[in-house]
PDB file of C-alpha atoms in Angstrom:
ATOM      1  CA  MET A   1      21.909  27.364 -16.585  1.00  0.00           C
ATOM      2  CA  SER A   2      19.165  25.272 -18.183  1.00  0.00           C
ATOM      3  CA  ALA A   3      15.702  26.791 -18.349  1.00  0.00           C
ATOM      4  CA  GLY A   4      13.734  26.058 -15.192  1.00  0.00           C
ATOM      5  CA  LEU A   5      16.723  24.582 -13.356  1.00  0.00           C
ATOM      6  CA  ILE A   6      18.677  25.971 -10.400  1.00  0.00           C
ATOM      7  CA  PRO A   7      22.466  25.558 -10.108  1.00  0.00           C
ATOM      8  CA  VAL A   8      23.705  23.829  -6.961  1.00  0.00           C
ATOM      9  CA  GLU A   9      27.284  23.450  -5.783  1.00  0.00           C
ATOM     10  CA  LEU A  10      27.993  20.350  -3.691  1.00  0.00           C
ATOM     11  CA  PRO A  11      31.261  19.238  -2.068  1.00  0.00           C
ATOM     12  CA  TRP A  12      31.632  16.581  -4.794  1.00  0.00           C
ATOM     13  CA  GLY A  13      30.593  18.638  -7.799  1.00  0.00           C
ATOM     14  CA  ARG A  14      28.034  20.882  -9.451  1.00  0.00           C
ATOM     15  CA  THR A  15      24.556  20.045 -10.653  1.00  0.00           C
ATOM     16  CA  GLU A  16      21.226  21.616 -11.572  1.00  0.00           C
ATOM     17  CA  VAL A  17      17.902  20.795  -9.925  1.00  0.00           C
ATOM     18  CA  LEU A  18      14.261  21.691 -10.278  1.00  0.00           C
ATOM     19  CA  GLU A  19      13.006  24.446  -8.013  1.00  0.00           C
ATOM     20  CA  GLY A  20      11.628  22.919  -4.819  1.00  0.00           C
ATOM     21  CA  THR A  21      13.977  19.929  -4.768  1.00  0.00           C
ATOM     22  CA  ILE A  22      14.725  19.109  -1.132  1.00  0.00           C
ATOM     23  CA  VAL A  23      18.329  18.870  -0.017  1.00  0.00           C
ATOM     24  CA  ASP A  24      17.967  15.285   1.212  1.00  0.00           C
ATOM     25  CA  GLU A  25      17.466  14.193  -2.401  1.00  0.00           C
ATOM     26  CA  LEU A  26      20.807  15.744  -3.324  1.00  0.00           C
ATOM     27  CA  PHE A  27      22.569  13.730  -0.629  1.00  0.00           C
ATOM     28  CA  ASP A  28      20.818  10.511  -1.664  1.00  0.00           C
ATOM     29  CA  ALA A  29      22.589  10.848  -5.005  1.00  0.00           C
ATOM     30  CA  GLY A  30      25.980  11.770  -3.524  1.00  0.00           C
ATOM     31  CA  PRO A  31      28.917  10.031  -1.824  1.00  0.00           C
ATOM     32  CA  THR A  32      27.770  10.383   1.801  1.00  0.00           C
ATOM     33  CA  GLU A  33      28.593   6.831   2.918  1.00  0.00           C
ATOM     34  CA  GLY A  34      29.986   6.782   6.433  1.00  0.00           C
ATOM     35  CA  LEU A  35      28.207   9.991   7.402  1.00  0.00           C
ATOM     36  CA  ASP A  36      25.188  10.265   9.685  1.00  0.00           C
ATOM     37  CA  VAL A  37      23.617  13.202   7.855  1.00  0.00           C
ATOM     38  CA  VAL A  38      21.090  14.975  10.089  1.00  0.00           C
ATOM     39  CA  ALA A  39      20.835  18.405   8.413  1.00  0.00           C
ATOM     40  CA  ALA A  40      22.270  20.514   5.620  1.00  0.00           C
ATOM     41  CA  CYS A  41      24.226  23.727   5.324  1.00  0.00           C
ATOM     42  CA  VAL A  42      22.732  25.841   2.539  1.00  0.00           C
ATOM     43  CA  ASN A  43      24.582  29.057   1.745  1.00  0.00           C
ATOM     44  CA  HIS A  44      26.193  28.928   5.216  1.00  0.00           C
ATOM     45  CA  ARG A  45      22.897  28.391   7.087  1.00  0.00           C
ATOM     46  CA  VAL A  46      22.027  25.104   8.818  1.00  0.00           C
ATOM     47  CA  VAL A  47      18.605  23.833   7.707  1.00  0.00           C
ATOM     48  CA  ALA A  48      16.545  20.649   7.981  1.00  0.00           C
ATOM     49  CA  LEU A  49      16.884  17.966   5.324  1.00  0.00           C
ATOM     50  CA  ASP A  50      13.448  18.790   3.908  1.00  0.00           C
ATOM     51  CA  PHE A  51      14.568  22.338   3.018  1.00  0.00           C
ATOM     52  CA  PRO A  52      13.628  23.184  -0.614  1.00  0.00           C
ATOM     53  CA  ILE A  53      16.123  24.645  -3.056  1.00  0.00           C
ATOM     54  CA  GLU A  54      14.669  27.862  -4.483  1.00  0.00           C
ATOM     55  CA  SER A  55      17.764  29.823  -5.582  1.00  0.00           C
ATOM     56  CA  PRO A  56      21.401  29.148  -6.603  1.00  0.00           C
ATOM     57  CA  SER A  57      22.935  27.434  -3.590  1.00  0.00           C
ATOM     58  CA  ARG A  58      26.012  25.866  -2.103  1.00  0.00           C
ATOM     59  CA  VAL A  59      24.856  22.791  -0.198  1.00  0.00           C
ATOM     60  CA  GLU A  60      26.857  20.653   2.230  1.00  0.00           C
ATOM     61  CA  PRO A  61      25.785  17.706   4.400  1.00  0.00           C
ATOM     62  CA  VAL A  62      25.864  18.200   8.179  1.00  0.00           C
ATOM     63  CA  ASP A  63      27.116  15.098   9.978  1.00  0.00           C
ATOM     64  CA  ALA A  64      25.803  14.242  13.453  1.00  0.00           C
ATOM     65  CA  ALA A  65      29.360  14.282  14.821  1.00  0.00           C
ATOM     66  CA  SER A  66      30.022  17.881  13.738  1.00  0.00           C
ATOM     67  CA  ARG A  67      29.389  20.845  16.021  1.00  0.00           C
ATOM     68  CA  GLU A  68      26.368  21.907  13.990  1.00  0.00           C
ATOM     69  CA  GLY A  69      25.125  18.328  13.794  1.00  0.00           C
ATOM     70  CA  GLU A  70      25.387  17.858  17.549  1.00  0.00           C
ATOM     71  CA  GLU A  71      23.077  20.831  18.053  1.00  0.00           C
ATOM     72  CA  VAL A  72      20.497  19.329  15.682  1.00  0.00           C
ATOM     73  CA  VAL A  73      20.688  15.919  17.355  1.00  0.00           C
ATOM     74  CA  ARG A  74      20.432  17.319  20.880  1.00  0.00           C
ATOM     75  CA  ARG A  75      17.434  19.405  19.867  1.00  0.00           C
ATOM     76  CA  THR A  76      15.805  16.320  18.361  1.00  0.00           C
ATOM     77  CA  ALA A  77      16.579  14.166  21.416  1.00  0.00           C
ATOM     78  CA  THR A  78      15.018  16.752  23.701  1.00  0.00           C
ATOM     79  CA  LEU A  79      11.845  16.669  21.604  1.00  0.00           C
ATOM     80  CA  LEU A  80      11.775  12.860  21.757  1.00  0.00           C
ATOM     81  CA  LEU A  81      12.153  12.843  25.546  1.00  0.00           C
ATOM     82  CA  HIS A  82       9.214  15.221  25.918  1.00  0.00           C
ATOM     83  CA  GLY A  83       7.226  13.058  23.500  1.00  0.00           C
ATOM     84  CA  VAL A  84       7.744   9.775  25.338  1.00  0.00           C
ATOM     85  CA  ALA A  85       7.107  11.503  28.676  1.00  0.00           C
ATOM     86  CA  ARG A  86       3.812  12.915  27.406  1.00  0.00           C
ATOM     87  CA  ARG A  87       2.738   9.530  26.035  1.00  0.00           C
ATOM     88  CA  LEU A  88       3.668   7.437  29.099  1.00  0.00           C
ATOM     89  CA  PHE A  89       2.877   9.901  31.881  1.00  0.00           C
ATOM     90  CA  PRO A  90       0.355  12.550  30.771  1.00  0.00           C
ATOM     91  CA  GLY A  91       0.400  14.163  34.219  1.00  0.00           C
ATOM     92  CA  LEU A  92       4.193  14.575  34.244  1.00  0.00           C
ATOM     93  CA  ARG A  93       5.865  17.886  33.416  1.00  0.00           C
ATOM     94  CA  LEU A  94       9.564  18.221  32.607  1.00  0.00           C
ATOM     95  CA  HIS A  95      11.340  21.506  33.335  1.00  0.00           C
ATOM     96  CA  VAL A  96      14.584  22.125  31.479  1.00  0.00           C
ATOM     97  CA  GLY A  97      17.425  23.101  33.774  1.00  0.00           C
ATOM     98  CA  GLN A  98      21.144  23.521  33.281  1.00  0.00           C
ATOM     99  CA  SER A  99      23.532  21.566  31.078  1.00  0.00           C
ATOM    100  CA  LEU A 100      25.131  18.869  33.197  1.00  0.00           C
ATOM    101  CA  LYS A 101      27.371  15.819  32.670  1.00  0.00           C
ATOM    102  CA  GLY A 102      27.328  16.186  28.918  1.00  0.00           C
ATOM    103  CA  GLY A 103      23.553  16.459  28.753  1.00  0.00           C
ATOM    104  CA  TYR A 104      20.530  18.312  30.084  1.00  0.00           C
ATOM    105  CA  HIS A 105      19.087  18.251  33.578  1.00  0.00           C
ATOM    106  CA  TYR A 106      15.287  18.253  33.969  1.00  0.00           C
ATOM    107  CA  GLY A 107      13.241  19.011  37.018  1.00  0.00           C
ATOM    108  CA  VAL A 108      10.043  16.995  37.294  1.00  0.00           C
ATOM    109  CA  SER A 109       6.603  17.844  38.624  1.00  0.00           C
ATOM    110  CA  GLY A 110       3.097  16.451  38.453  1.00  0.00           C
ATOM    111  CA  GLU A 111       2.093  12.808  38.660  1.00  0.00           C
ATOM    112  CA  HIS A 112       4.867  10.248  38.149  1.00  0.00           C
ATOM    113  CA  PRO A 113       6.359   7.103  39.727  1.00  0.00           C
ATOM    114  CA  PRO A 114       9.581   7.147  41.821  1.00  0.00           C
ATOM    115  CA  LEU A 115      12.511   8.626  39.906  1.00  0.00           C
ATOM    116  CA  ASP A 116      14.321   5.325  39.341  1.00  0.00           C
ATOM    117  CA  GLU A 117      11.190   3.784  37.829  1.00  0.00           C
ATOM    118  CA  LEU A 118      10.435   6.937  35.868  1.00  0.00           C
ATOM    119  CA  ALA A 119      13.918   7.122  34.352  1.00  0.00           C
ATOM    120  CA  ALA A 120      13.887   3.418  33.435  1.00  0.00           C
ATOM    121  CA  ALA A 121      10.492   3.673  31.747  1.00  0.00           C
ATOM    122  CA  LEU A 122      11.409   6.820  29.821  1.00  0.00           C
ATOM    123  CA  ASP A 123      14.775   5.384  28.761  1.00  0.00           C
ATOM    124  CA  ALA A 124      13.178   2.198  27.439  1.00  0.00           C
ATOM    125  CA  ALA A 125      10.522   4.114  25.497  1.00  0.00           C
ATOM    126  CA  PHE A 126      13.108   6.613  24.249  1.00  0.00           C
ATOM    127  CA  HIS A 127      15.177   3.822  22.723  1.00  0.00           C
ATOM    128  CA  ARG A 128      12.188   1.992  21.267  1.00  0.00           C
ATOM    129  CA  GLU A 129      11.175   5.096  19.357  1.00  0.00           C
ATOM    130  CA  ALA A 130      14.756   5.918  18.338  1.00  0.00           C
ATOM    131  CA  ASP A 131      15.354   2.384  17.060  1.00  0.00           C
ATOM    132  CA  ALA A 132      12.075   2.523  15.134  1.00  0.00           C
ATOM    133  CA  GLY A 133      13.019   5.858  13.545  1.00  0.00           C
ATOM    134  CA  ARG A 134       9.907   7.731  14.657  1.00  0.00           C
ATOM    135  CA  GLN A 135       9.328  10.690  12.335  1.00  0.00           C
ATOM    136  CA  VAL A 136       9.528  14.291  13.472  1.00  0.00           C
ATOM    137  CA  VAL A 137       6.529  16.276  12.207  1.00  0.00           C
ATOM    138  CA  ARG A 138       6.877  19.899  11.150  1.00  0.00           C
ATOM    139  CA  GLN A 139       4.062  22.287  10.398  1.00  0.00           C
ATOM    140  CA  GLU A 140       3.310  25.978  10.292  1.00  0.00           C
ATOM    141  CA  VAL A 141       0.040  27.256  11.749  1.00  0.00           C
ATOM    142  CA  SER A 142      -1.646  30.570  12.450  1.00  0.00           C
ATOM    143  CA  ILE A 143      -0.861  32.379  15.679  1.00  0.00           C
ATOM    144  CA  ASP A 144      -4.445  31.800  16.820  1.00  0.00           C
ATOM    145  CA  ALA A 145      -4.203  28.036  16.215  1.00  0.00           C
ATOM    146  CA  ALA A 146      -0.920  27.847  18.123  1.00  0.00           C
ATOM    147  CA  LEU A 147      -2.326  29.849  21.040  1.00  0.00           C
ATOM    148  CA  HIS A 148      -5.380  27.603  21.206  1.00  0.00           C
ATOM    149  CA  LEU A 149      -3.216  24.471  21.181  1.00  0.00           C
ATOM    150  CA  PHE A 150      -0.910  25.593  23.979  1.00  0.00           C
ATOM    151  CA  GLU A 151      -3.746  27.035  26.059  1.00  0.00           C
ATOM    152  CA  GLN A 152      -5.510  23.670  25.869  1.00  0.00           C
ATOM    153  CA  GLU A 153      -2.313  21.915  27.002  1.00  0.00           C
ATOM    154  CA  GLY A 154      -1.687  24.340  29.864  1.00  0.00           C
ATOM    155  CA  GLU A 155       1.631  25.505  28.373  1.00  0.00           C
ATOM    156  CA  THR A 156       1.642  28.948  29.979  1.00  0.00           C
ATOM    157  CA  LEU A 157       5.236  29.823  29.047  1.00  0.00           C
ATOM    158  CA  LYS A 158       4.576  29.107  25.372  1.00  0.00           C
ATOM    159  CA  VAL A 159       1.365  31.126  25.493  1.00  0.00           C
ATOM    160  CA  ARG A 160       3.283  34.080  26.952  1.00  0.00           C
ATOM    161  CA  LEU A 161       5.883  33.716  24.193  1.00  0.00           C
ATOM    162  CA  LEU A 162       3.226  33.743  21.486  1.00  0.00           C
ATOM    163  CA  ARG A 163       1.534  36.822  22.950  1.00  0.00           C
ATOM    164  CA  VAL A 164       4.550  38.787  21.677  1.00  0.00           C
ATOM    165  CA  TRP A 165       5.254  36.633  18.624  1.00  0.00           C
ATOM    166  CA  PRO A 166       6.291  38.921  15.702  1.00  0.00           C
ATOM    167  CA  SER A 167       4.481  36.990  12.946  1.00  0.00           C
ATOM    168  CA  HIS A 168       0.987  35.761  12.082  1.00  0.00           C
ATOM    169  CA  ARG A 169       2.402  32.259  11.474  1.00  0.00           C
ATOM    170  CA  VAL A 170       4.166  29.968  13.948  1.00  0.00           C
ATOM    171  CA  PRO A 171       6.507  27.083  13.032  1.00  0.00           C
ATOM    172  CA  LEU A 172       5.814  24.005  15.154  1.00  0.00           C
ATOM    173  CA  VAL A 173       7.477  20.628  15.624  1.00  0.00           C
ATOM    174  CA  SER A 174       5.840  17.495  17.067  1.00  0.00           C
ATOM    175  CA  CYS A 175       6.718  13.994  18.171  1.00  0.00           C
ATOM    176  CA  LEU A 176       4.471  11.433  19.889  1.00  0.00           C
ATOM    177  CA  GLY A 177       1.786  13.991  20.636  1.00  0.00           C
ATOM    178  CA  PHE A 178       4.120  16.597  22.130  1.00  0.00           C
ATOM    179  CA  THR A 179       4.294  19.895  20.233  1.00  0.00           C
ATOM    180  CA  ASP A 180       6.773  22.718  20.631  1.00  0.00           C
ATOM    181  CA  VAL A 181       7.598  25.980  18.905  1.00  0.00           C
ATOM    182  CA  ARG A 182      10.283  25.169  16.353  1.00  0.00           C
ATOM    183  CA  HIS A 183      13.556  26.975  17.009  1.00  0.00           C
ATOM    184  CA  GLY A 184      16.164  25.797  14.533  1.00  0.00           C
ATOM    185  CA  PRO A 185      16.371  22.629  12.425  1.00  0.00           C
ATOM    186  CA  TYR A 186      15.531  19.107  13.628  1.00  0.00           C
ATOM    187  CA  ALA A 187      16.453  15.726  12.178  1.00  0.00           C
ATOM    188  CA  LEU A 188      13.750  14.162  10.003  1.00  0.00           C
ATOM    189  CA  SER A 189      13.515  11.204  12.380  1.00  0.00           C
ATOM    190  CA  VAL A 190      14.685  10.409  15.904  1.00  0.00           C
ATOM    191  CA  ARG A 191      16.937   7.548  14.788  1.00  0.00           C
ATOM    192  CA  CYS A 192      19.982   9.764  15.387  1.00  0.00           C
ATOM    193  CA  CYS A 193      19.111   9.818  19.117  1.00  0.00           C
ATOM    194  CA  ARG A 194      19.899   6.128  19.718  1.00  0.00           C
ATOM    195  CA  PRO A 195      23.209   6.654  21.610  1.00  0.00           C
ATOM    196  CA  PHE A 196      21.612   8.799  24.348  1.00  0.00           C
ATOM    197  CA  HIS A 197      20.026   7.669  27.586  1.00  0.00           C
ATOM    198  CA  VAL A 198      17.855   8.892  30.454  1.00  0.00           C
ATOM    199  CA  GLU A 199      18.967   8.486  34.070  1.00  0.00           C
ATOM    200  CA  PRO A 200      17.791   9.755  37.477  1.00  0.00           C
ATOM    201  CA  TYR A 201      19.799  12.555  39.035  1.00  0.00           C
ATOM    202  CA  GLU A 202      19.102  14.072  42.456  1.00  0.00           C
ATOM    203  CA  GLN A 203      15.469  15.250  42.320  1.00  0.00           C
ATOM    204  CA  GLY A 204      15.176  15.088  38.544  1.00  0.00           C
ATOM    205  CA  LEU A 205      16.399  13.441  35.356  1.00  0.00           C
ATOM    206  CA  LEU A 206      19.372  13.650  33.044  1.00  0.00           C
ATOM    207  CA  LEU A 207      19.211  13.253  29.283  1.00  0.00           C
ATOM    208  CA  VAL A 208      22.824  12.222  28.686  1.00  0.00           C
ATOM    209  CA  PHE A 209      24.428  12.724  25.300  1.00  0.00           C
ATOM    210  CA  ASP A 210      27.167  10.155  25.745  1.00  0.00           C
ATOM    211  CA  GLY A 211      27.116   9.025  22.138  1.00  0.00           C
ATOM    212  CA  LEU A 212      28.775  12.145  20.739  1.00  0.00           C
TER     213      LEU A 212
END
């Protein structure tokens, strides 16, 4: 191993990189044509594409069509839906329900138009942002900063979660002004969400993952 370099094993060969190199840069230089790479598997753990290499690693691309990739894309699509809902209808609240029809069912509360109009508006905005490749923002803040943020937004469930949070730092993820506690990796942008759509269903909405 060269001084100051870290060995990395990729599906197409071995290389050495500077400490802190992000995995997305490794894929940019590799034969990933035909793949919709949304995450990486580093030493058997799925991570976001901005994950830095800090030790000898085996790194593999995670395609959106794989089981692990589907989880990343669904997580990202859920964030985008909350983001467009917050931007278009600040008084609307979405409540995640059960998995249904290949997607997620959401109950709705607060101020919003009739469900057909609501679904059409959210679907149009969802696809505008997906087509534009809106970036997903990650940050890590103190527990006090996170509590203040969610208290200001009236997010009582998140406040209750953070009251028993085991660390002084909290990983967050944001899109279009909506912020959530980050559980697992997200895509770097919402472009991977383009095949999905929003539709009315009974007294709520469906985010349908019909593109996978």
